[in-house]
């Protein structure tokens, strides 16, 4: 295969991700968007998977999880945080009309959201988050960036790469290994800022202005 330079995978810091999820207000749309973004981060799901989740796909009792329908009709179950479970329960209380076959995250017409809907709602959330994280204004944040974020945060938390591959529904471990390469690149960049043990120590030479100032003390 032809060799080429891969760009480093983009992802968000925990602080940036939390700013984007934020706390919802009392409006129906805000509550839905909050749950949408929380579930994208919790599951690392593709947009097509998250908008395809129905009420029947969610298990809230016992080992709470959501069943995702991935590429090639493959299914996988992803565990849910307790906070996500609480948010889903709160969402169901304000939407008692939802049936087992209903989309968990519908639009105003009760139909499943589209990719465009998700992208638009994320853009609005990112814009609001720039008040707390100004650097977000210069970045292009897509739903897939959240998927990368989930993977990188799992990796940095010490989760085995094979588990992350199952979590994301990757058919090949080679795909998941990109996260290891990205994480290693960042660590190498951080290491580059440190002076090596055998590096020659540079002797500090004060400027003439500082020497003259010290003489006056």
Tab-separated table of N, CA, C and O in Angstrom, residues 4-67:
chain	number	residue	atom	x	y	z
A	4	UNK	N	1.543	7.179	3.285
A	4	UNK	CA	1.164	8.589	3.290
A	4	UNK	C	1.136	9.074	4.729
A	4	UNK	O	1.061	8.286	5.674
A	5	UNK	N	1.196	10.380	4.885
A	5	UNK	CA	1.201	10.993	6.204
A	5	UNK	C	-0.233	11.157	6.689
A	5	UNK	O	-1.039	11.835	6.065
A	6	UNK	N	-0.568	10.500	7.791
A	6	UNK	CA	-1.911	10.648	8.346
A	6	UNK	C	-1.959	11.866	9.273
A	6	UNK	O	-1.072	12.046	10.095
A	7	UNK	N	-3.009	12.680	9.166
A	7	UNK	CA	-3.134	13.788	10.116
A	7	UNK	C	-3.479	13.239	11.492
A	7	UNK	O	-4.101	12.189	11.606
A	8	UNK	N	-3.038	13.923	12.537
A	8	UNK	CA	-3.353	13.463	13.885
A	8	UNK	C	-4.863	13.562	14.122
A	8	UNK	O	-5.498	14.540	13.728
A	9	UNK	N	-5.420	12.543	14.744
A	9	UNK	CA	-6.858	12.540	15.018
A	9	UNK	C	-7.218	13.690	15.947
A	9	UNK	O	-6.561	13.910	16.964
A	10	UNK	N	-8.261	14.421	15.592
A	10	UNK	CA	-8.711	15.514	16.440
A	10	UNK	C	-9.613	14.997	17.541
A	10	UNK	O	-10.419	14.090	17.327
A	11	UNK	N	-9.456	15.551	18.734
A	11	UNK	CA	-10.353	15.201	19.824
A	11	UNK	C	-10.379	16.345	20.821
A	11	UNK	O	-9.573	17.281	20.743
A	12	UNK	N	-11.302	16.266	21.746
A	12	UNK	CA	-11.511	17.333	22.717
A	12	UNK	C	-10.951	16.945	24.073
A	12	UNK	O	-10.891	15.758	24.413
A	13	UNK	N	-10.564	17.941	24.855
A	13	UNK	CA	-10.177	17.680	26.235
A	13	UNK	C	-11.456	17.433	27.037
A	13	UNK	O	-12.572	17.715	26.576
A	14	UNK	N	-11.293	16.902	28.225
A	14	UNK	CA	-12.465	16.652	29.075
A	14	UNK	C	-13.195	17.963	29.382
A	14	UNK	O	-14.425	18.015	29.355
A	15	UNK	N	-12.426	19.015	29.658
A	15	UNK	CA	-13.043	20.309	29.978
A	15	UNK	C	-13.835	20.847	28.794
A	15	UNK	O	-14.940	21.384	28.972
A	16	UNK	N	-13.303	20.690	27.589
A	16	UNK	CA	-14.007	21.154	26.393
A	16	UNK	C	-15.277	20.337	26.167
A	16	UNK	O	-16.330	20.894	25.832
A	17	UNK	N	-15.179	19.033	26.366
A	17	UNK	CA	-16.340	18.175	26.152
A	17	UNK	C	-17.449	18.495	27.151
A	17	UNK	O	-18.624	18.581	26.786
A	18	UNK	N	-17.084	18.701	28.399
A	18	UNK	CA	-18.087	19.030	29.418
A	18	UNK	C	-18.729	20.383	29.149
A	18	UNK	O	-19.916	20.578	29.409
A	19	UNK	N	-17.944	21.316	28.625
A	19	UNK	CA	-18.496	22.636	28.298
A	19	UNK	C	-19.520	22.522	27.180
A	19	UNK	O	-20.539	23.229	27.171
A	20	UNK	N	-19.256	21.639	26.226
A	20	UNK	CA	-20.197	21.445	25.111
A	20	UNK	C	-21.472	20.762	25.580
A	20	UNK	O	-22.580	21.134	25.185
A	21	UNK	N	-21.326	19.747	26.441
A	21	UNK	CA	-22.521	19.065	26.962
A	21	UNK	C	-23.329	20.036	27.810
A	21	UNK	O	-24.562	20.112	27.686
A	22	UNK	N	-22.660	20.767	28.680
A	22	UNK	CA	-23.251	21.787	29.557
A	22	UNK	C	-24.481	21.278	30.326
A	22	UNK	O	-24.877	20.119	30.225
A	23	UNK	N	-25.074	22.170	31.079
A	23	UNK	CA	-26.294	21.855	31.822
A	23	UNK	C	-27.490	22.392	31.040
A	23	UNK	O	-27.477	23.540	30.604
A	24	UNK	N	-28.523	21.590	30.853
A	24	UNK	CA	-29.675	22.034	30.062
A	24	UNK	C	-30.571	22.984	30.839
A	24	UNK	O	-30.560	23.003	32.070
A	25	UNK	N	-31.352	23.787	30.099
A	25	UNK	CA	-32.387	24.568	30.766
A	25	UNK	C	-33.666	23.742	30.769
A	25	UNK	O	-33.634	22.535	30.518
A	26	UNK	N	-34.798	24.362	31.041
A	26	UNK	CA	-36.046	23.606	31.174
A	26	UNK	C	-36.747	23.324	29.851
A	26	UNK	O	-37.766	22.624	29.833
A	27	UNK	N	-36.223	23.845	28.763
A	27	UNK	CA	-36.906	23.643	27.483
A	27	UNK	C	-36.739	22.211	26.971
A	27	UNK	O	-35.753	21.537	27.277
A	28	UNK	N	-37.714	21.757	26.173
A	28	UNK	CA	-37.693	20.396	25.630
A	28	UNK	C	-36.464	20.182	24.756
A	28	UNK	O	-35.774	19.162	24.856
A	29	UNK	N	-36.156	21.157	23.902
A	29	UNK	CA	-35.029	21.035	22.986
A	29	UNK	C	-33.704	20.963	23.727
A	29	UNK	O	-32.823	20.171	23.383
A	30	UNK	N	-33.557	21.782	24.764
A	30	UNK	CA	-32.325	21.783	25.535
A	30	UNK	C	-32.120	20.449	26.248
A	30	UNK	O	-31.002	19.925	26.305
A	31	UNK	N	-33.210	19.905	26.788
A	31	UNK	CA	-33.126	18.607	27.468
A	31	UNK	C	-32.721	17.517	26.481
A	31	UNK	O	-31.881	16.655	26.788
A	32	UNK	N	-33.301	17.555	25.284
A	32	UNK	CA	-32.960	16.543	24.281
A	32	UNK	C	-31.515	16.673	23.826
A	32	UNK	O	-30.785	15.677	23.724
A	33	UNK	N	-31.081	17.905	23.536
A	33	UNK	CA	-29.716	18.119	23.061
A	33	UNK	C	-28.691	17.693	24.107
A	33	UNK	O	-27.642	17.136	23.773
A	34	UNK	N	-28.990	17.967	25.361
A	34	UNK	CA	-28.090	17.571	26.442
A	34	UNK	C	-27.934	16.048	26.466
A	34	UNK	O	-26.804	15.527	26.569
A	35	UNK	N	-29.052	15.334	26.351
A	35	UNK	CA	-29.006	13.876	26.350
A	35	UNK	C	-28.305	13.359	25.097
A	35	UNK	O	-27.525	12.399	25.159
A	36	UNK	N	-28.556	13.988	23.971
A	36	UNK	CA	-27.915	13.602	22.720
A	36	UNK	C	-26.395	13.679	22.839
A	36	UNK	O	-25.675	12.715	22.512
A	37	UNK	N	-25.878	14.810	23.318
A	37	UNK	CA	-24.442	15.007	23.417
A	37	UNK	C	-23.825	14.108	24.482
A	37	UNK	O	-22.719	13.581	24.306
A	38	UNK	N	-24.550	13.925	25.574
A	38	UNK	CA	-24.060	13.042	26.632
A	38	UNK	C	-23.950	11.605	26.132
A	38	UNK	O	-22.963	10.918	26.407
A	39	UNK	N	-24.946	11.156	25.363
A	39	UNK	CA	-24.917	9.787	24.859
A	39	UNK	C	-23.853	9.603	23.786
A	39	UNK	O	-23.222	8.544	23.696
A	40	UNK	N	-23.622	10.617	22.956
A	40	UNK	CA	-22.543	10.537	21.969
A	40	UNK	C	-21.196	10.356	22.665
A	40	UNK	O	-20.368	9.541	22.245
A	41	UNK	N	-20.987	11.103	23.746
A	41	UNK	CA	-19.728	11.017	24.488
A	41	UNK	C	-19.632	9.710	25.265
A	41	UNK	O	-18.581	9.052	25.286
A	42	UNK	N	-20.712	9.309	25.906
A	42	UNK	CA	-20.741	8.074	26.691
A	42	UNK	C	-20.469	6.849	25.819
A	42	UNK	O	-19.699	5.962	26.188
A	43	UNK	N	-21.094	6.801	24.648
A	43	UNK	CA	-21.046	5.598	23.817
A	43	UNK	C	-19.990	5.619	22.723
A	43	UNK	O	-19.571	4.563	22.257
A	44	UNK	N	-19.575	6.817	22.290
A	44	UNK	CA	-18.666	6.893	21.145
A	44	UNK	C	-19.361	6.440	19.869
A	44	UNK	O	-18.714	5.998	18.919
A	45	UNK	N	-20.676	6.553	19.838
A	45	UNK	CA	-21.454	6.058	18.699
A	45	UNK	C	-21.301	6.938	17.471
A	45	UNK	O	-21.022	8.136	17.568
A	46	UNK	N	-21.484	6.328	16.321
A	46	UNK	CA	-21.589	7.082	15.070
A	46	UNK	C	-22.941	7.799	15.072
A	46	UNK	O	-23.879	7.386	15.764
A	47	UNK	N	-23.054	8.859	14.281
A	47	UNK	CA	-24.318	9.601	14.225
A	47	UNK	C	-25.455	8.680	13.788
A	47	UNK	O	-26.546	8.704	14.363
A	48	UNK	N	-25.197	7.856	12.788
A	48	UNK	CA	-26.245	6.953	12.295
A	48	UNK	C	-26.719	5.994	13.381
A	48	UNK	O	-27.893	5.616	13.418
A	49	UNK	N	-25.810	5.634	14.272
A	49	UNK	CA	-26.171	4.714	15.357
A	49	UNK	C	-27.000	5.415	16.424
A	49	UNK	O	-27.991	4.865	16.919
A	50	UNK	N	-26.602	6.624	16.782
A	50	UNK	CA	-27.285	7.313	17.881
A	50	UNK	C	-28.680	7.753	17.479
A	50	UNK	O	-29.612	7.711	18.289
A	51	UNK	N	-28.868	8.190	16.221
A	51	UNK	CA	-30.216	8.616	15.821
A	51	UNK	C	-31.118	7.410	15.564
A	51	UNK	O	-32.340	7.554	15.499
A	52	UNK	N	-30.512	6.233	15.446
A	52	UNK	CA	-31.302	5.020	15.240
A	52	UNK	C	-31.725	4.331	16.527
A	52	UNK	O	-32.451	3.331	16.483
A	53	UNK	N	-31.283	4.862	17.674
A	53	UNK	CA	-31.635	4.248	18.965
A	53	UNK	C	-33.118	4.450	19.262
A	53	UNK	O	-33.631	5.571	19.206
A	54	UNK	N	-33.804	3.362	19.552
A	54	UNK	CA	-35.210	3.419	19.961
A	54	UNK	C	-35.297	3.189	21.466
A	54	UNK	O	-34.317	2.791	22.106
A	55	UNK	N	-36.471	3.401	21.994
A	55	UNK	CA	-36.675	3.195	23.423
A	55	UNK	C	-36.388	1.743	23.812
A	55	UNK	O	-35.837	1.467	24.882
A	56	UNK	N	-36.724	0.814	22.920
A	56	UNK	CA	-36.503	-0.609	23.191
A	56	UNK	C	-35.018	-0.965	23.230
A	56	UNK	O	-34.642	-2.009	23.775
A	57	UNK	N	-34.173	-0.121	22.668
A	57	UNK	CA	-32.734	-0.397	22.643
A	57	UNK	C	-32.043	-0.035	23.951
A	57	UNK	O	-30.860	-0.344	24.132
A	58	UNK	N	-32.764	0.633	24.849
A	58	UNK	CA	-32.155	1.133	26.078
A	58	UNK	C	-32.549	0.261	27.264
A	58	UNK	O	-33.733	-0.018	27.484
A	59	UNK	N	-31.555	-0.195	28.007
A	59	UNK	CA	-31.773	-0.983	29.225
A	59	UNK	C	-31.322	-0.127	30.401
A	59	UNK	O	-30.151	0.248	30.492
A	60	UNK	N	-32.253	0.197	31.297
A	60	UNK	CA	-31.942	1.090	32.412
A	60	UNK	C	-31.827	0.373	33.744
A	60	UNK	O	-31.279	0.928	34.705
A	61	UNK	N	-32.346	-0.835	33.842
A	61	UNK	CA	-32.286	-1.595	35.089
A	61	UNK	C	-31.131	-2.591	35.045
A	61	UNK	O	-30.806	-3.139	33.988
A	62	UNK	N	-30.536	-2.858	36.214
A	62	UNK	CA	-29.427	-3.805	36.261
A	62	UNK	C	-28.205	-3.248	35.570
A	62	UNK	O	-27.758	-2.133	35.858
A	63	UNK	N	-27.658	-4.026	34.647
A	63	UNK	CA	-26.489	-3.570	33.885
A	63	UNK	C	-26.970	-2.640	32.771
A	63	UNK	O	-27.252	-3.078	31.652
A	64	UNK	N	-27.076	-1.356	33.078
A	64	UNK	CA	-27.611	-0.375	32.128
A	64	UNK	C	-26.735	-0.280	30.887
A	64	UNK	O	-25.509	-0.210	30.977
A	65	UNK	N	-27.386	-0.297	29.732
A	65	UNK	CA	-26.640	-0.217	28.475
A	65	UNK	C	-27.570	0.241	27.362
A	65	UNK	O	-28.790	0.341	27.548
A	66	UNK	N	-26.988	0.518	26.211
A	66	UNK	CA	-27.766	0.838	25.026
A	66	UNK	C	-27.274	-0.069	23.909
A	66	UNK	O	-26.071	-0.297	23.747
A	67	UNK	N	-28.209	-0.616	23.153
A	67	UNK	CA	-27.886	-1.485	22.027
A	67	UNK	C	-27.795	-0.625	20.768
A	67	UNK	O	-28.763	0.036	20.384
